[in-house]
Amino acid sequence: MLSLLNPRFLVVSLVILLSIIVFWFSEAEASYQVYKVKVVNEFPHDPKAYTQGLLYAENDTLFESTGLYGRSTVRKVALRNGKVEAVHEMQSSDFGEGLTLLGERLFQLTWLQDTGFIYDRHNLSKFEKFTHHMQDGWGLATDGGVLFGSDGTSTLYEIDPQTMKVIRKQVVKSQGHEVPYLNELEYVKNEVWANVYVTDCIARISPKDGTVIGWILLRSLREDLISRGYKDFEVLNGIAWDRDGDRIFVTGKLWPKLFEIKLLPLPPNAPLIGEINNLCIPKPFFLGKLES
């Protein structure tokens, strides 16, 4: 029988322990992919639009929800020239938030309320008000069956679009770290993509368990706008996916441009990968409810 104090036993145990540690770190390093972006096209975007929700319909048509009291809207927008083709102006007491399209119906959330509205996509007529069961209304997306919602926390909700009741919720984490301030959402190829408020990052989330499986870094878009003399625009917010054309579009609050982007994976040893927590996971620093 091998004694626990036997040097050979200790060496073997140390080797096993080191192997486990190396394996654990390797798994941790490989748990998500990080991407930078290349701009494929850029299009005009209303610089007065406080973008809260964005989606691609078809035939180069976007639907957009905008916020701010007295300025909130739901609008139909031509992708190529940024022209607003139809608009529904909301009551001054409502602050528009996330938006998604399911069938012929547009679902929209409002900020600081547990209510939202449903519109006819063809004429933007409002024909139904609903109550949801999230802490607040921030982001909204759909896979064609259920709705995915965010409320500014690290929780991702699944909602029955018929009853608007929460049928599932999970905490979004990146390598064990909760990711707060999940904002505008988009469903892309079996993933939920989320703008993380006050960052230039998009989290690619597995809806199965809430794990972040990828990070998209978009600081270059902000830097590009600044270099061209644009100012007074706010945070990144707005993701739209053209399913048929497999195109991704992004913009932000009061941004003068909407960008079509291509993802470029960074190599595993890229310096930015070690900075993900600092770049993409903000520390909770607000006592009250954020204006998303």
CSV table of C-alpha atoms in Angstrom, one decimal:
chain,number,residue,atom,x,y,z
A,1,MET,CA,0.0,0.0,0.0
A,2,LEU,CA,1.3,3.4,-1.0
A,3,SER,CA,1.7,5.8,2.0
A,4,LEU,CA,0.2,9.3,1.7
A,5,LEU,CA,3.6,10.6,2.8
A,6,ASN,CA,5.5,8.6,0.2
A,7,PRO,CA,7.4,11.1,-2.0
A,8,ARG,CA,6.3,9.3,-5.2
A,9,PHE,CA,2.7,9.6,-4.1
A,10,LEU,CA,3.1,13.3,-3.5
A,11,VAL,CA,4.7,13.8,-6.9
A,12,VAL,CA,2.0,11.9,-8.7
A,13,SER,CA,-0.7,13.9,-6.8
A,14,LEU,CA,1.0,17.2,-7.7
A,15,VAL,CA,1.2,16.2,-11.4
A,16,ILE,CA,-2.5,15.3,-11.3
A,17,LEU,CA,-3.4,18.6,-9.6
A,18,LEU,CA,-1.4,20.6,-12.1
A,19,SER,CA,-3.1,18.8,-15.0
A,20,ILE,CA,-6.5,19.6,-13.6
A,21,ILE,CA,-5.5,23.3,-13.1
A,22,VAL,CA,-4.1,23.5,-16.7
A,23,PHE,CA,-7.2,21.8,-18.0
A,24,TRP,CA,-9.5,24.2,-16.1
A,25,PHE,CA,-7.7,27.3,-17.3
A,26,SER,CA,-7.7,26.0,-20.9
A,27,GLU,CA,-11.4,25.4,-20.7
A,28,ALA,CA,-12.0,28.8,-19.2
A,29,GLU,CA,-9.9,30.5,-22.0
A,30,ALA,CA,-11.8,28.6,-24.6
A,31,SER,CA,-15.3,29.2,-23.2
A,32,TYR,CA,-16.1,32.1,-25.5
A,33,GLN,CA,-14.9,33.6,-28.7
A,34,VAL,CA,-14.1,37.3,-29.0
A,35,TYR,CA,-14.7,39.2,-32.2
A,36,LYS,CA,-13.8,42.6,-33.6
A,37,VAL,CA,-15.8,44.0,-36.5
A,38,LYS,CA,-15.4,45.1,-40.1
A,39,VAL,CA,-17.8,47.6,-41.6
A,40,VAL,CA,-19.3,46.2,-44.8
A,41,ASN,CA,-21.7,49.1,-45.4
A,42,GLU,CA,-23.0,52.2,-43.7
A,43,PHE,CA,-26.4,53.8,-44.0
A,44,PRO,CA,-27.9,57.1,-42.8
A,45,HIS,CA,-29.7,57.0,-39.4
A,46,ASP,CA,-31.8,59.7,-37.8
A,47,PRO,CA,-29.5,61.4,-35.4
A,48,LYS,CA,-32.5,62.4,-33.3
A,49,ALA,CA,-33.6,58.8,-32.9
A,50,TYR,CA,-32.9,57.6,-29.3
A,51,THR,CA,-32.8,54.0,-30.5
A,52,GLN,CA,-34.2,51.5,-28.0
A,53,GLY,CA,-35.3,48.6,-30.3
A,54,LEU,CA,-34.3,47.7,-33.8
A,55,LEU,CA,-35.2,44.8,-36.1
A,56,TYR,CA,-35.0,43.9,-39.8
A,57,ALA,CA,-38.2,42.9,-41.5
A,58,GLU,CA,-37.6,42.3,-45.2
A,59,ASN,CA,-37.0,44.2,-48.5
A,60,ASP,CA,-34.5,46.5,-46.8
A,61,THR,CA,-37.0,47.6,-44.2
A,62,LEU,CA,-36.3,48.2,-40.6
A,63,PHE,CA,-38.6,48.7,-37.6
A,64,GLU,CA,-37.3,50.9,-34.8
A,65,SER,CA,-38.5,51.9,-31.3
A,66,THR,CA,-37.2,55.2,-29.9
A,67,GLY,CA,-37.3,56.6,-26.4
A,68,LEU,CA,-37.3,59.7,-24.3
A,69,TYR,CA,-40.5,61.3,-22.9
A,70,GLY,CA,-42.4,63.3,-25.5
A,71,ARG,CA,-40.2,61.9,-28.3
A,72,SER,CA,-40.9,58.1,-28.2
A,73,THR,CA,-42.0,56.4,-31.4
A,74,VAL,CA,-42.4,53.2,-33.3
A,75,ARG,CA,-41.3,53.7,-36.9
A,76,LYS,CA,-40.8,51.9,-40.2
A,77,VAL,CA,-37.5,52.9,-41.8
A,78,ALA,CA,-36.0,52.4,-45.2
A,79,LEU,CA,-32.6,50.9,-44.7
A,80,ARG,CA,-30.8,52.4,-47.7
A,81,ASN,CA,-31.6,56.1,-47.1
A,82,GLY,CA,-32.7,56.1,-43.4
A,83,LYS,CA,-36.1,57.7,-44.4
A,84,VAL,CA,-38.9,57.2,-41.9
A,85,GLU,CA,-41.7,55.8,-44.0
A,86,ALA,CA,-44.3,55.5,-41.2
A,87,VAL,CA,-44.4,56.5,-37.6
A,88,HIS,CA,-46.5,56.1,-34.5
A,89,GLU,CA,-45.9,58.8,-31.9
A,90,MET,CA,-46.4,57.6,-28.4
A,91,GLN,CA,-48.1,59.5,-25.5
A,92,SER,CA,-45.7,61.8,-23.7
A,93,SER,CA,-46.0,59.8,-20.6
A,94,ASP,CA,-44.6,56.7,-22.3
A,95,PHE,CA,-40.9,56.0,-22.8
A,96,GLY,CA,-40.4,53.6,-25.6
A,97,GLU,CA,-38.1,50.6,-25.2
A,98,GLY,CA,-37.4,47.2,-26.8
A,99,LEU,CA,-39.2,46.1,-29.9
A,100,THR,CA,-39.7,42.8,-31.8
A,101,LEU,CA,-41.8,41.4,-34.6
A,102,LEU,CA,-43.7,38.2,-34.2
A,103,GLY,CA,-45.9,37.3,-37.2
A,104,GLU,CA,-47.8,40.4,-38.1
A,105,ARG,CA,-47.5,42.0,-34.6
A,106,LEU,CA,-44.9,44.4,-33.3
A,107,PHE,CA,-44.4,44.0,-29.5
A,108,GLN,CA,-42.9,47.1,-27.7
A,109,LEU,CA,-41.9,47.6,-24.0
A,110,THR,CA,-41.9,50.8,-22.0
A,111,TRP,CA,-39.4,52.0,-19.4
A,112,LEU,CA,-40.3,52.1,-15.7
A,113,GLN,CA,-43.6,50.4,-16.3
A,114,ASP,CA,-44.7,46.8,-16.4
A,115,THR,CA,-46.7,47.5,-19.6
A,116,GLY,CA,-46.1,47.4,-23.3
A,117,PHE,CA,-48.0,47.7,-26.6
A,118,ILE,CA,-48.8,45.6,-29.6
A,119,TYR,CA,-49.0,47.2,-33.1
A,120,ASP,CA,-50.1,46.1,-36.5
A,121,ARG,CA,-46.9,46.0,-38.5
A,122,HIS,CA,-48.6,47.2,-41.7
A,123,ASN,CA,-50.0,50.5,-40.4
A,124,LEU,CA,-48.5,50.8,-36.9
A,125,SER,CA,-51.9,51.1,-35.3
A,126,LYS,CA,-51.9,50.3,-31.6
A,127,PHE,CA,-54.5,47.7,-30.8
A,128,GLU,CA,-53.5,46.0,-27.6
A,129,LYS,CA,-51.8,46.8,-24.3
A,130,PHE,CA,-50.2,44.1,-22.2
A,131,THR,CA,-48.6,43.6,-18.8
A,132,HIS,CA,-45.3,41.8,-18.4
A,133,HIS,CA,-43.7,40.3,-15.4
A,134,MET,CA,-40.1,41.5,-15.6
A,135,GLN,CA,-38.6,44.1,-13.2
A,136,ASP,CA,-38.6,46.7,-16.0
A,137,GLY,CA,-38.9,46.9,-19.8
A,138,TRP,CA,-35.6,47.1,-21.7
A,139,GLY,CA,-35.0,44.7,-24.5
A,140,LEU,CA,-37.2,42.3,-26.6
A,141,ALA,CA,-36.5,39.7,-29.2
A,142,THR,CA,-38.1,36.5,-30.5
A,143,ASP,CA,-37.1,33.1,-32.1
A,144,GLY,CA,-40.5,33.0,-33.7
A,145,GLY,CA,-42.0,31.1,-30.8
A,146,VAL,CA,-41.3,32.7,-27.5
A,147,LEU,CA,-40.2,36.2,-26.6
A,148,PHE,CA,-36.9,37.0,-25.0
A,149,GLY,CA,-36.8,39.9,-22.6
A,150,SER,CA,-34.3,42.0,-20.6
A,151,ASP,CA,-34.9,44.4,-17.7
A,152,GLY,CA,-31.5,45.9,-17.2
A,153,THR,CA,-30.3,43.2,-14.8
A,154,SER,CA,-28.4,40.1,-15.7
A,155,THR,CA,-31.6,38.1,-16.1
A,156,LEU,CA,-32.7,36.8,-19.5
A,157,TYR,CA,-36.4,36.1,-19.6
A,158,GLU,CA,-38.5,33.8,-21.9
A,159,ILE,CA,-42.1,35.0,-22.2
A,160,ASP,CA,-45.2,33.4,-23.7
A,161,PRO,CA,-46.4,35.8,-26.4
A,162,GLN,CA,-50.0,34.8,-25.9
A,163,THR,CA,-50.2,35.4,-22.1
A,164,MET,CA,-47.1,37.6,-21.6
A,165,LYS,CA,-46.2,35.4,-18.6
A,166,VAL,CA,-42.6,34.5,-17.8
A,167,ILE,CA,-42.1,30.8,-18.6
A,168,ARG,CA,-38.4,30.7,-17.9
A,169,LYS,CA,-35.6,32.9,-16.7
A,170,GLN,CA,-31.9,32.5,-16.2
A,171,VAL,CA,-28.9,34.6,-15.1
A,172,VAL,CA,-26.5,35.5,-17.9
A,173,LYS,CA,-22.9,34.8,-16.9
A,174,SER,CA,-19.5,35.0,-18.6
A,175,GLN,CA,-17.0,32.7,-17.0
A,176,GLY,CA,-18.9,32.8,-13.7
A,177,HIS,CA,-19.3,36.6,-13.8
A,178,GLU,CA,-22.9,37.9,-14.0
A,179,VAL,CA,-23.4,40.3,-16.9
A,180,PRO,CA,-25.6,43.2,-15.7
A,181,TYR,CA,-27.4,45.9,-17.8
A,182,LEU,CA,-28.6,43.6,-20.6
A,183,ASN,CA,-30.3,46.0,-23.0
A,184,GLU,CA,-31.5,45.7,-26.6
A,185,LEU,CA,-31.8,42.1,-27.8
A,186,GLU,CA,-31.8,40.2,-31.1
A,187,TYR,CA,-32.2,36.5,-31.8
A,188,VAL,CA,-29.4,35.4,-34.2
A,189,LYS,CA,-28.9,31.8,-35.3
A,190,ASN,CA,-30.0,30.2,-32.1
A,191,GLU,CA,-28.3,32.8,-29.9
A,192,VAL,CA,-29.6,35.8,-28.1
A,193,TRP,CA,-27.4,38.8,-28.7
A,194,ALA,CA,-27.5,41.6,-26.2
A,195,ASN,CA,-26.2,45.1,-26.0
A,196,VAL,CA,-24.6,45.6,-22.6
A,197,TYR,CA,-25.6,49.1,-21.5
A,198,VAL,CA,-22.8,51.7,-21.1
A,199,THR,CA,-20.3,49.5,-23.0
A,200,ASP,CA,-19.3,49.0,-26.6
A,201,CYS,CA,-19.9,45.3,-26.4
A,202,ILE,CA,-22.5,42.8,-27.6
A,203,ALA,CA,-22.8,39.5,-25.6
A,204,ARG,CA,-23.7,36.4,-27.6
A,205,ILE,CA,-25.8,34.3,-25.2
A,206,SER,CA,-26.8,30.7,-25.3
A,207,PRO,CA,-30.6,30.7,-24.5
A,208,LYS,CA,-30.2,27.1,-23.2
A,209,ASP,CA,-28.4,28.1,-20.0
A,210,GLY,CA,-27.5,31.9,-20.2
A,211,THR,CA,-23.8,31.3,-20.8
A,212,VAL,CA,-22.0,34.0,-22.8
A,213,ILE,CA,-20.4,32.1,-25.7
A,214,GLY,CA,-19.0,35.1,-27.5
A,215,TRP,CA,-18.2,38.8,-27.2
A,216,ILE,CA,-18.3,41.4,-30.0
A,217,LEU,CA,-16.2,44.5,-29.5
A,218,LEU,CA,-17.5,47.6,-31.3
A,219,ARG,CA,-15.5,50.4,-29.9
A,220,SER,CA,-14.0,51.0,-33.4
A,221,LEU,CA,-17.5,52.2,-34.6
A,222,ARG,CA,-17.6,54.9,-31.9
A,223,GLU,CA,-14.0,55.9,-32.6
A,224,ASP,CA,-14.8,56.2,-36.3
A,225,LEU,CA,-17.7,58.5,-35.7
A,226,ILE,CA,-15.6,60.7,-33.4
A,227,SER,CA,-12.8,60.8,-36.0
A,228,ARG,CA,-15.3,62.2,-38.5
A,229,GLY,CA,-16.4,65.0,-36.3
A,230,TYR,CA,-19.6,63.6,-35.0
A,231,LYS,CA,-20.5,64.4,-31.4
A,232,ASP,CA,-23.4,64.4,-29.0
A,233,PHE,CA,-24.3,60.8,-29.8
A,234,GLU,CA,-24.8,58.3,-27.0
A,235,VAL,CA,-24.2,54.6,-26.3
A,236,LEU,CA,-24.3,51.7,-28.7
A,237,ASN,CA,-27.9,50.3,-28.8
A,238,GLY,CA,-29.6,48.5,-31.6
A,239,ILE,CA,-29.0,45.1,-33.3
A,240,ALA,CA,-30.9,43.8,-36.4
A,241,TRP,CA,-30.4,40.6,-38.2
A,242,ASP,CA,-31.4,39.9,-41.8
A,243,ARG,CA,-32.1,36.2,-41.6
A,244,ASP,CA,-32.4,35.6,-45.4
A,245,GLY,CA,-29.4,37.7,-46.3
A,246,ASP,CA,-27.4,36.8,-43.1
A,247,ARG,CA,-26.6,40.5,-42.5
A,248,ILE,CA,-26.0,42.1,-39.2
A,249,PHE,CA,-26.8,45.8,-38.6
A,250,VAL,CA,-26.0,47.9,-35.5
A,251,THR,CA,-26.5,51.5,-34.4
A,252,GLY,CA,-26.8,53.5,-31.2
A,253,LYS,CA,-28.8,56.2,-29.4
A,254,LEU,CA,-28.6,59.4,-31.5
A,255,TRP,CA,-26.2,57.8,-33.9
A,256,PRO,CA,-26.0,59.4,-37.3
A,257,LYS,CA,-25.1,56.1,-39.0
A,258,LEU,CA,-26.3,52.5,-39.1
A,259,PHE,CA,-23.6,50.0,-39.8
A,260,GLU,CA,-23.7,46.6,-41.5
A,261,ILE,CA,-20.9,44.6,-39.9
A,262,LYS,CA,-18.9,41.4,-40.4
A,263,LEU,CA,-17.5,39.6,-37.4
A,264,LEU,CA,-13.7,38.9,-37.4
A,265,PRO,CA,-12.6,36.4,-34.7
A,266,LEU,CA,-9.6,37.4,-32.6
A,267,PRO,CA,-6.8,34.9,-32.0
A,268,PRO,CA,-6.8,33.3,-28.6
A,269,ASN,CA,-3.7,35.2,-27.6
A,270,ALA,CA,-5.1,38.6,-28.5
A,271,PRO,CA,-4.4,41.2,-25.7
A,272,LEU,CA,-8.1,42.4,-25.7
A,273,ILE,CA,-9.3,39.0,-24.7
A,274,GLY,CA,-7.8,39.5,-21.2
A,275,GLU,CA,-9.6,42.8,-20.9
A,276,ILE,CA,-13.1,41.5,-21.6
A,277,ASN,CA,-14.3,41.8,-18.0
A,278,ASN,CA,-13.1,45.5,-17.9
A,279,LEU,CA,-14.5,46.3,-21.3
A,280,CYS,CA,-17.8,44.4,-21.3
A,281,ILE,CA,-19.0,43.7,-17.8
A,282,PRO,CA,-19.8,47.0,-16.1
A,283,LYS,CA,-19.7,47.3,-12.3
A,284,PRO,CA,-23.1,48.1,-10.8
A,285,PHE,CA,-22.9,51.8,-10.0
A,286,PHE,CA,-26.4,53.2,-10.1
A,287,LEU,CA,-28.7,53.3,-7.1
A,288,GLY,CA,-31.8,54.0,-9.0
A,289,LYS,CA,-33.2,52.6,-12.2
A,290,LEU,CA,-31.1,53.2,-15.3
A,291,GLU,CA,-32.4,55.0,-18.3
A,292,SER,CA,-31.7,52.4,-20.9
